[in-house]
Amino acid sequence: MINYKINRLTHRATVGFYDDDNPTYDQNDNPIPSFTILKTVWYGTYKLTTTQRLTIAGNDRTINKMIAVRHEEALKANQIIKLEDDKTYQIKEIDVDEAINGFDVITLVDYERRD
């Protein structure tokens, strides 16, 4: 991805998974799965153009948020990512740029746990 400045990566995100084997418990002794962190990355916000938004709306795709990160091989589709606002998303798609100073655009959708 060209024309994204590194100084725009001002937010931290954690990539990981929910660990059902080692839950924490709330005040009523209900298990709460703990979030196990695999990787921490810097990210910046990424906005779609009006044309891109209209194209996505016409293709019946759901996108909740897009972020830009420095190219990272460890990031994969369907991983869980927690942003600074403590909201949890699932990585839907990664637009990879393998250039030396490349940035990947990551498409996120809301993560809903299924128990």
Short mmCIF file of N, CA, C and O in Angstrom, two decimals:
data_model
loop_
_atom_site.label_atom_id
_atom_site.label_comp_id
_atom_site.label_asym_id
_atom_site.label_seq_id
_atom_site.Cartn_x
_atom_site.Cartn_y
_atom_site.Cartn_z
N MET A 1 0.85 -1.17 0.00
CA MET A 1 0.00 0.00 0.00
C MET A 1 0.90 1.23 0.00
O MET A 1 1.73 1.37 0.88
N ILE A 2 0.73 2.07 -0.94
CA ILE A 2 1.58 3.24 -1.10
C ILE A 2 0.93 4.45 -0.41
O ILE A 2 -0.28 4.51 -0.25
N ASN A 3 1.75 5.41 0.00
CA ASN A 3 1.30 6.68 0.57
C ASN A 3 0.67 6.56 1.96
O ASN A 3 -0.27 7.26 2.26
N TYR A 4 1.17 5.68 2.78
CA TYR A 4 0.75 5.63 4.18
C TYR A 4 1.98 5.90 5.02
O TYR A 4 2.97 5.18 4.95
N LYS A 5 1.94 6.93 5.79
CA LYS A 5 3.10 7.35 6.59
C LYS A 5 3.17 6.56 7.90
O LYS A 5 2.17 6.35 8.56
N ILE A 6 4.38 6.16 8.28
CA ILE A 6 4.57 5.36 9.48
C ILE A 6 4.16 6.11 10.74
O ILE A 6 3.73 5.51 11.71
N ASN A 7 4.23 7.43 10.73
CA ASN A 7 3.85 8.19 11.93
C ASN A 7 2.34 8.19 12.16
O ASN A 7 1.87 8.69 13.18
N ARG A 8 1.56 7.59 11.25
CA ARG A 8 0.12 7.46 11.46
C ARG A 8 -0.23 6.19 12.25
O ARG A 8 -1.37 6.00 12.65
N LEU A 9 0.76 5.33 12.49
CA LEU A 9 0.54 4.12 13.30
C LEU A 9 0.65 4.50 14.77
O LEU A 9 1.68 4.32 15.41
N THR A 10 -0.42 5.04 15.32
CA THR A 10 -0.38 5.60 16.67
C THR A 10 -1.18 4.79 17.69
O THR A 10 -1.26 5.18 18.85
N HIS A 11 -1.77 3.69 17.28
CA HIS A 11 -2.60 2.89 18.18
C HIS A 11 -2.01 1.50 18.34
O HIS A 11 -1.32 1.00 17.46
N ARG A 12 -2.32 0.85 19.48
CA ARG A 12 -1.84 -0.51 19.73
C ARG A 12 -3.00 -1.49 19.67
O ARG A 12 -4.09 -1.21 20.16
N ALA A 13 -2.74 -2.65 19.07
CA ALA A 13 -3.73 -3.73 19.00
C ALA A 13 -3.06 -5.02 19.44
O ALA A 13 -1.86 -5.21 19.25
N THR A 14 -3.86 -5.91 20.03
CA THR A 14 -3.35 -7.21 20.42
C THR A 14 -4.08 -8.28 19.62
O THR A 14 -5.28 -8.23 19.44
N VAL A 15 -3.31 -9.22 19.12
CA VAL A 15 -3.84 -10.34 18.35
C VAL A 15 -3.73 -11.58 19.21
O VAL A 15 -2.71 -11.81 19.85
N GLY A 16 -4.79 -12.38 19.26
CA GLY A 16 -4.74 -13.57 20.09
C GLY A 16 -5.96 -14.44 19.92
O GLY A 16 -6.59 -14.46 18.87
N PHE A 17 -6.31 -15.13 21.00
CA PHE A 17 -7.47 -16.03 20.98
C PHE A 17 -8.04 -16.12 22.39
O PHE A 17 -7.38 -15.78 23.37
N TYR A 18 -9.29 -16.57 22.47
CA TYR A 18 -9.92 -16.79 23.76
C TYR A 18 -9.60 -18.19 24.24
O TYR A 18 -9.79 -19.16 23.53
N ASP A 19 -9.10 -18.29 25.45
CA ASP A 19 -8.69 -19.56 26.04
C ASP A 19 -9.79 -20.07 26.96
O ASP A 19 -9.97 -19.56 28.07
N ASP A 20 -10.54 -21.07 26.49
CA ASP A 20 -11.62 -21.63 27.30
C ASP A 20 -11.10 -22.55 28.41
O ASP A 20 -11.84 -22.86 29.35
N ASP A 21 -9.84 -22.97 28.32
CA ASP A 21 -9.29 -23.88 29.32
C ASP A 21 -8.86 -23.18 30.60
O ASP A 21 -8.77 -23.80 31.65
N ASN A 22 -8.55 -21.90 30.52
CA ASN A 22 -8.10 -21.14 31.69
C ASN A 22 -8.95 -19.89 31.89
O ASN A 22 -8.46 -18.77 31.81
N PRO A 23 -10.25 -20.07 32.18
CA PRO A 23 -11.11 -18.89 32.32
C PRO A 23 -10.89 -18.16 33.64
O PRO A 23 -10.39 -18.73 34.60
N THR A 24 -11.27 -16.90 33.65
CA THR A 24 -11.39 -16.16 34.90
C THR A 24 -12.86 -16.24 35.30
O THR A 24 -13.70 -16.63 34.49
N TYR A 25 -13.18 -15.87 36.52
CA TYR A 25 -14.57 -16.00 37.00
C TYR A 25 -15.08 -14.66 37.48
O TYR A 25 -14.35 -13.89 38.11
N ASP A 26 -16.35 -14.38 37.19
CA ASP A 26 -16.97 -13.15 37.67
C ASP A 26 -17.45 -13.34 39.10
O ASP A 26 -17.24 -14.40 39.71
N GLN A 27 -18.13 -12.33 39.67
CA GLN A 27 -18.55 -12.38 41.07
C GLN A 27 -19.58 -13.47 41.33
O GLN A 27 -19.78 -13.88 42.48
N ASN A 28 -20.23 -14.00 40.29
CA ASN A 28 -21.21 -15.08 40.46
C ASN A 28 -20.64 -16.44 40.10
O ASN A 28 -21.39 -17.38 39.87
N ASP A 29 -19.33 -16.54 40.01
CA ASP A 29 -18.63 -17.78 39.65
C ASP A 29 -18.96 -18.28 38.25
O ASP A 29 -18.90 -19.48 37.98
N ASN A 30 -19.31 -17.37 37.35
CA ASN A 30 -19.51 -17.73 35.95
C ASN A 30 -18.16 -17.62 35.23
O ASN A 30 -17.45 -16.62 35.40
N PRO A 31 -17.79 -18.62 34.44
CA PRO A 31 -16.49 -18.55 33.75
C PRO A 31 -16.49 -17.49 32.65
O PRO A 31 -17.45 -17.36 31.89
N ILE A 32 -15.42 -16.75 32.57
CA ILE A 32 -15.19 -15.77 31.52
C ILE A 32 -13.90 -16.18 30.82
O ILE A 32 -12.83 -16.17 31.45
N PRO A 33 -13.97 -16.57 29.54
CA PRO A 33 -12.75 -16.98 28.85
C PRO A 33 -11.72 -15.85 28.83
O PRO A 33 -12.06 -14.70 28.60
N SER A 34 -10.48 -16.18 29.09
CA SER A 34 -9.43 -15.17 29.08
C SER A 34 -8.85 -15.02 27.68
O SER A 34 -8.80 -15.97 26.91
N PHE A 35 -8.43 -13.80 27.35
CA PHE A 35 -7.86 -13.50 26.05
C PHE A 35 -6.35 -13.71 26.13
O PHE A 35 -5.66 -13.03 26.89
N THR A 36 -5.83 -14.65 25.36
CA THR A 36 -4.40 -14.94 25.32
C THR A 36 -3.78 -14.19 24.16
O THR A 36 -4.18 -14.35 23.01
N ILE A 37 -2.78 -13.37 24.47
CA ILE A 37 -2.15 -12.51 23.46
C ILE A 37 -1.03 -13.26 22.74
O ILE A 37 -0.15 -13.84 23.38
N LEU A 38 -1.08 -13.24 21.41
CA LEU A 38 -0.03 -13.84 20.58
C LEU A 38 0.95 -12.79 20.08
O LEU A 38 2.14 -13.04 19.97
N LYS A 39 0.44 -11.60 19.78
CA LYS A 39 1.26 -10.56 19.15
C LYS A 39 0.63 -9.20 19.44
O LYS A 39 -0.58 -9.08 19.53
N THR A 40 1.46 -8.19 19.57
CA THR A 40 1.01 -6.82 19.71
C THR A 40 1.54 -6.03 18.52
O THR A 40 2.73 -6.15 18.19
N VAL A 41 0.69 -5.24 17.89
CA VAL A 41 1.09 -4.48 16.71
C VAL A 41 0.63 -3.03 16.82
O VAL A 41 -0.33 -2.72 17.51
N TRP A 42 1.35 -2.15 16.13
CA TRP A 42 0.93 -0.77 15.98
C TRP A 42 0.01 -0.70 14.77
O TRP A 42 0.24 -1.37 13.77
N TYR A 43 -1.03 0.12 14.85
CA TYR A 43 -1.93 0.28 13.71
C TYR A 43 -2.39 1.73 13.57
O TYR A 43 -2.30 2.52 14.50
N GLY A 44 -2.87 2.04 12.39
CA GLY A 44 -3.46 3.34 12.11
C GLY A 44 -4.81 3.13 11.45
O GLY A 44 -5.08 2.08 10.87
N THR A 45 -5.65 4.13 11.52
CA THR A 45 -6.97 4.02 10.91
C THR A 45 -6.87 4.11 9.40
O THR A 45 -5.93 4.71 8.86
N TYR A 46 -7.82 3.51 8.73
CA TYR A 46 -7.85 3.52 7.27
C TYR A 46 -9.29 3.72 6.85
O TYR A 46 -10.17 3.00 7.31
N LYS A 47 -9.52 4.70 6.00
CA LYS A 47 -10.89 5.01 5.58
C LYS A 47 -11.07 4.69 4.10
O LYS A 47 -10.16 4.86 3.29
N LEU A 48 -12.26 4.22 3.79
CA LEU A 48 -12.60 3.91 2.40
C LEU A 48 -13.10 5.16 1.68
O LEU A 48 -13.68 6.05 2.30
N THR A 49 -12.89 5.19 0.37
CA THR A 49 -13.46 6.26 -0.42
C THR A 49 -14.95 5.98 -0.62
O THR A 49 -15.44 4.87 -0.37
N THR A 50 -15.68 6.96 -1.09
CA THR A 50 -17.11 6.78 -1.33
C THR A 50 -17.34 5.68 -2.36
O THR A 50 -18.23 4.84 -2.20
N THR A 51 -16.54 5.64 -3.40
CA THR A 51 -16.68 4.60 -4.43
C THR A 51 -16.46 3.22 -3.84
O THR A 51 -17.20 2.27 -4.15
N GLN A 52 -15.45 3.08 -3.01
CA GLN A 52 -15.19 1.79 -2.37
C GLN A 52 -16.34 1.35 -1.47
O GLN A 52 -16.74 0.20 -1.47
N ARG A 53 -16.91 2.31 -0.72
CA ARG A 53 -18.05 1.99 0.15
C ARG A 53 -19.25 1.52 -0.66
O ARG A 53 -19.94 0.58 -0.29
N LEU A 54 -19.52 2.19 -1.77
CA LEU A 54 -20.65 1.80 -2.62
C LEU A 54 -20.43 0.43 -3.25
O LEU A 54 -21.35 -0.37 -3.36
N THR A 55 -19.20 0.14 -3.65
CA THR A 55 -18.88 -1.17 -4.23
C THR A 55 -19.11 -2.27 -3.20
O THR A 55 -19.70 -3.31 -3.50
N ILE A 56 -18.65 -2.06 -1.99
CA ILE A 56 -18.83 -3.05 -0.93
C ILE A 56 -20.31 -3.24 -0.61
O ILE A 56 -20.78 -4.36 -0.45
N ALA A 57 -21.07 -2.14 -0.56
CA ALA A 57 -22.50 -2.24 -0.26
C ALA A 57 -23.21 -3.06 -1.34
O ALA A 57 -24.11 -3.84 -1.05
N GLY A 58 -22.79 -2.91 -2.58
CA GLY A 58 -23.41 -3.65 -3.67
C GLY A 58 -23.01 -5.11 -3.70
O GLY A 58 -23.70 -5.94 -4.28
N ASN A 59 -21.91 -5.47 -3.05
CA ASN A 59 -21.44 -6.86 -3.04
C ASN A 59 -21.92 -7.62 -1.81
O ASN A 59 -21.50 -8.75 -1.59
N ASP A 60 -22.76 -7.01 -1.00
CA ASP A 60 -23.30 -7.66 0.19
C ASP A 60 -22.19 -8.15 1.13
O ASP A 60 -22.23 -9.25 1.64
N ARG A 61 -21.17 -7.32 1.31
CA ARG A 61 -20.08 -7.65 2.24
C ARG A 61 -20.23 -6.80 3.49
O ARG A 61 -20.70 -5.69 3.45
N THR A 62 -19.80 -7.35 4.59
CA THR A 62 -19.85 -6.63 5.86
C THR A 62 -18.44 -6.24 6.27
O THR A 62 -17.56 -7.08 6.35
N ILE A 63 -18.25 -4.96 6.50
CA ILE A 63 -16.98 -4.45 7.00
C ILE A 63 -17.29 -3.49 8.13
O ILE A 63 -18.07 -2.57 7.97
N ASN A 64 -16.72 -3.75 9.30
CA ASN A 64 -16.95 -2.88 10.42
C ASN A 64 -15.85 -1.85 10.60
O ASN A 64 -16.10 -0.76 11.08
N LYS A 65 -14.63 -2.23 10.22
CA LYS A 65 -13.50 -1.31 10.41
C LYS A 65 -12.35 -1.79 9.54
O LYS A 65 -12.22 -2.97 9.25
N MET A 66 -11.52 -0.83 9.14
CA MET A 66 -10.30 -1.16 8.40
C MET A 66 -9.14 -0.45 9.10
O MET A 66 -9.27 0.70 9.52
N ILE A 67 -8.03 -1.17 9.22
CA ILE A 67 -6.84 -0.60 9.83
C ILE A 67 -5.63 -0.90 8.94
O ILE A 67 -5.67 -1.80 8.11
N ALA A 68 -4.58 -0.12 9.12
CA ALA A 68 -3.33 -0.34 8.40
C ALA A 68 -2.26 -0.71 9.42
O ALA A 68 -2.17 -0.10 10.49
N VAL A 69 -1.48 -1.74 9.11
CA VAL A 69 -0.38 -2.17 9.97
C VAL A 69 0.86 -2.36 9.12
O VAL A 69 0.77 -2.55 7.91
N ARG A 70 2.01 -2.33 9.75
CA ARG A 70 3.25 -2.66 9.07
C ARG A 70 3.17 -4.12 8.66
O ARG A 70 2.61 -4.93 9.40
N HIS A 71 3.67 -4.50 7.50
CA HIS A 71 3.54 -5.87 7.02
C HIS A 71 4.03 -6.84 8.08
O HIS A 71 5.13 -6.72 8.60
N GLU A 72 3.19 -7.82 8.41
CA GLU A 72 3.48 -8.78 9.48
C GLU A 72 3.01 -10.17 9.05
O GLU A 72 1.82 -10.40 8.88
N GLU A 73 3.97 -11.08 8.86
CA GLU A 73 3.65 -12.45 8.42
C GLU A 73 2.77 -13.20 9.41
O GLU A 73 2.02 -14.09 9.04
N ALA A 74 2.86 -12.87 10.71
CA ALA A 74 2.13 -13.61 11.73
C ALA A 74 0.62 -13.36 11.70
O ALA A 74 -0.14 -14.14 12.25
N LEU A 75 0.19 -12.29 11.06
CA LEU A 75 -1.24 -11.99 11.01
C LEU A 75 -1.92 -12.82 9.93
O LEU A 75 -1.46 -12.87 8.80
N LYS A 76 -3.03 -13.48 10.30
CA LYS A 76 -3.76 -14.35 9.39
C LYS A 76 -5.25 -14.04 9.46
O LYS A 76 -5.74 -13.56 10.49
N ALA A 77 -5.96 -14.36 8.41
CA ALA A 77 -7.42 -14.20 8.40
C ALA A 77 -8.02 -15.09 9.49
O ALA A 77 -7.48 -16.14 9.82
N ASN A 78 -9.13 -14.65 10.04
CA ASN A 78 -9.90 -15.33 11.08
C ASN A 78 -9.28 -15.24 12.47
O ASN A 78 -9.84 -15.78 13.42
N GLN A 79 -8.14 -14.57 12.63
CA GLN A 79 -7.60 -14.36 13.97
C GLN A 79 -8.45 -13.31 14.68
O GLN A 79 -9.16 -12.52 14.06
N ILE A 80 -8.34 -13.28 15.99
CA ILE A 80 -9.07 -12.31 16.81
C ILE A 80 -8.12 -11.17 17.14
O ILE A 80 -6.96 -11.39 17.48
N ILE A 81 -8.63 -9.93 17.04
CA ILE A 81 -7.80 -8.76 17.32
C ILE A 81 -8.58 -7.82 18.23
O ILE A 81 -9.77 -7.60 18.04
N LYS A 82 -7.89 -7.33 19.27
CA LYS A 82 -8.49 -6.38 20.21
C LYS A 82 -7.84 -5.03 19.98
O LYS A 82 -6.61 -4.90 20.06
N LEU A 83 -8.65 -4.02 19.70
CA LEU A 83 -8.13 -2.68 19.47
C LEU A 83 -8.08 -1.90 20.78
O LEU A 83 -8.50 -2.38 21.82
N GLU A 84 -7.57 -0.68 20.71
CA GLU A 84 -7.40 0.14 21.91
C GLU A 84 -8.70 0.42 22.64
O GLU A 84 -8.70 0.61 23.85
N ASP A 85 -9.81 0.46 21.92
CA ASP A 85 -11.09 0.73 22.56
C ASP A 85 -11.64 -0.50 23.28
O ASP A 85 -12.77 -0.50 23.75
N ASP A 86 -10.84 -1.58 23.35
CA ASP A 86 -11.16 -2.84 24.01
C ASP A 86 -12.28 -3.60 23.29
O ASP A 86 -12.85 -4.51 23.83
N LYS A 87 -12.56 -3.20 22.06
CA LYS A 87 -13.55 -3.91 21.26
C LYS A 87 -12.83 -5.03 20.50
O LYS A 87 -11.70 -4.88 20.06
N THR A 88 -13.50 -6.17 20.37
CA THR A 88 -12.90 -7.35 19.75
C THR A 88 -13.44 -7.54 18.35
O THR A 88 -14.65 -7.49 18.13
N TYR A 89 -12.54 -7.77 17.40
CA TYR A 89 -12.90 -7.99 16.00
C TYR A 89 -12.26 -9.28 15.51
O TYR A 89 -11.32 -9.80 16.10
N GLN A 90 -12.77 -9.76 14.39
CA GLN A 90 -12.16 -10.89 13.71
C GLN A 90 -11.56 -10.36 12.41
O GLN A 90 -12.17 -9.54 11.72
N ILE A 91 -10.35 -10.81 12.08
CA ILE A 91 -9.72 -10.40 10.83
C ILE A 91 -10.42 -11.12 9.70
O ILE A 91 -10.41 -12.35 9.63
N LYS A 92 -11.05 -10.37 8.82
CA LYS A 92 -11.79 -10.93 7.70
C LYS A 92 -10.88 -11.13 6.49
O LYS A 92 -10.92 -12.15 5.81
N GLU A 93 -10.06 -10.13 6.22
CA GLU A 93 -9.23 -10.15 5.02
C GLU A 93 -8.00 -9.27 5.24
O GLU A 93 -8.07 -8.29 5.96
N ILE A 94 -6.90 -9.65 4.62
CA ILE A 94 -5.66 -8.87 4.71
C ILE A 94 -5.19 -8.58 3.30
O ILE A 94 -4.92 -9.49 2.52
N ASP A 95 -5.09 -7.29 2.97
CA ASP A 95 -4.55 -6.86 1.68
C ASP A 95 -3.05 -6.65 1.90
O ASP A 95 -2.63 -5.66 2.47
N VAL A 96 -2.27 -7.62 1.47
CA VAL A 96 -0.84 -7.68 1.79
C VAL A 96 -0.01 -6.84 0.82
O VAL A 96 -0.22 -6.86 -0.38
N ASP A 97 0.96 -6.13 1.39
CA ASP A 97 1.97 -5.41 0.61
C ASP A 97 3.32 -5.89 1.12
O ASP A 97 3.74 -5.55 2.22
N GLU A 98 4.02 -6.71 0.34
CA GLU A 98 5.27 -7.32 0.79
C GLU A 98 6.50 -6.49 0.49
O GLU A 98 7.61 -6.98 0.57
N ALA A 99 6.32 -5.23 0.15
CA ALA A 99 7.46 -4.35 -0.08
C ALA A 99 8.24 -4.17 1.23
O ALA A 99 7.73 -4.45 2.31
N ILE A 100 9.48 -3.69 1.11
CA ILE A 100 10.34 -3.55 2.29
C ILE A 100 9.68 -2.68 3.35
O ILE A 100 9.68 -3.03 4.52
N ASN A 101 9.11 -1.58 2.98
CA ASN A 101 8.42 -0.71 3.94
C ASN A 101 6.91 -0.77 3.72
O ASN A 101 6.23 0.24 3.81
N GLY A 102 6.39 -1.96 3.43
CA GLY A 102 4.99 -2.11 3.08
C GLY A 102 4.05 -2.07 4.27
O GLY A 102 4.42 -2.39 5.41
N PHE A 103 2.83 -1.68 4.00
CA PHE A 103 1.76 -1.67 4.99
C PHE A 103 0.63 -2.55 4.48
O PHE A 103 0.29 -2.52 3.31
N ASP A 104 0.05 -3.33 5.38
CA ASP A 104 -1.08 -4.18 5.03
C ASP A 104 -2.36 -3.49 5.50
O ASP A 104 -2.40 -2.89 6.57
N VAL A 105 -3.41 -3.61 4.69
CA VAL A 105 -4.72 -3.11 5.08
C VAL A 105 -5.53 -4.31 5.56
O VAL A 105 -5.68 -5.29 4.84
N ILE A 106 -6.02 -4.23 6.79
CA ILE A 106 -6.75 -5.34 7.40
C ILE A 106 -8.21 -4.97 7.53
O ILE A 106 -8.55 -3.93 8.08
N THR A 107 -9.07 -5.85 7.01
CA THR A 107 -10.51 -5.67 7.10
C THR A 107 -11.01 -6.42 8.33
O THR A 107 -10.72 -7.60 8.50
N LEU A 108 -11.75 -5.73 9.19
CA LEU A 108 -12.24 -6.31 10.44
C LEU A 108 -13.76 -6.36 10.47
O LEU A 108 -14.42 -5.47 9.96
N VAL A 109 -14.27 -7.41 11.08
CA VAL A 109 -15.71 -7.53 11.34
C VAL A 109 -15.89 -7.79 12.83
O VAL A 109 -14.99 -8.29 13.50
N ASP A 110 -17.06 -7.43 13.36
CA ASP A 110 -17.33 -7.66 14.77
C ASP A 110 -17.16 -9.13 15.11
O ASP A 110 -17.59 -10.00 14.35
N TYR A 111 -16.56 -9.39 16.26
CA TYR A 111 -16.37 -10.77 16.69
C TYR A 111 -17.48 -11.14 17.67
O TYR A 111 -17.71 -10.44 18.65
N GLU A 112 -18.15 -12.23 17.37
CA GLU A 112 -19.20 -12.74 18.25
C GLU A 112 -18.81 -14.13 18.70
O GLU A 112 -18.67 -15.02 17.87
N ARG A 113 -18.64 -14.30 20.00
CA ARG A 113 -18.30 -15.61 20.55
C ARG A 113 -19.49 -16.54 20.44
O ARG A 113 -20.61 -16.16 20.73
N ARG A 114 -19.21 -17.75 20.03
CA ARG A 114 -20.26 -18.78 19.98
C ARG A 114 -19.90 -19.85 21.00
O ARG A 114 -18.91 -20.53 20.87
N ASP A 115 -20.71 -19.95 22.02
CA ASP A 115 -20.44 -20.94 23.08
C ASP A 115 -21.19 -22.22 22.83
O ASP A 115 -22.16 -22.31 22.21
#
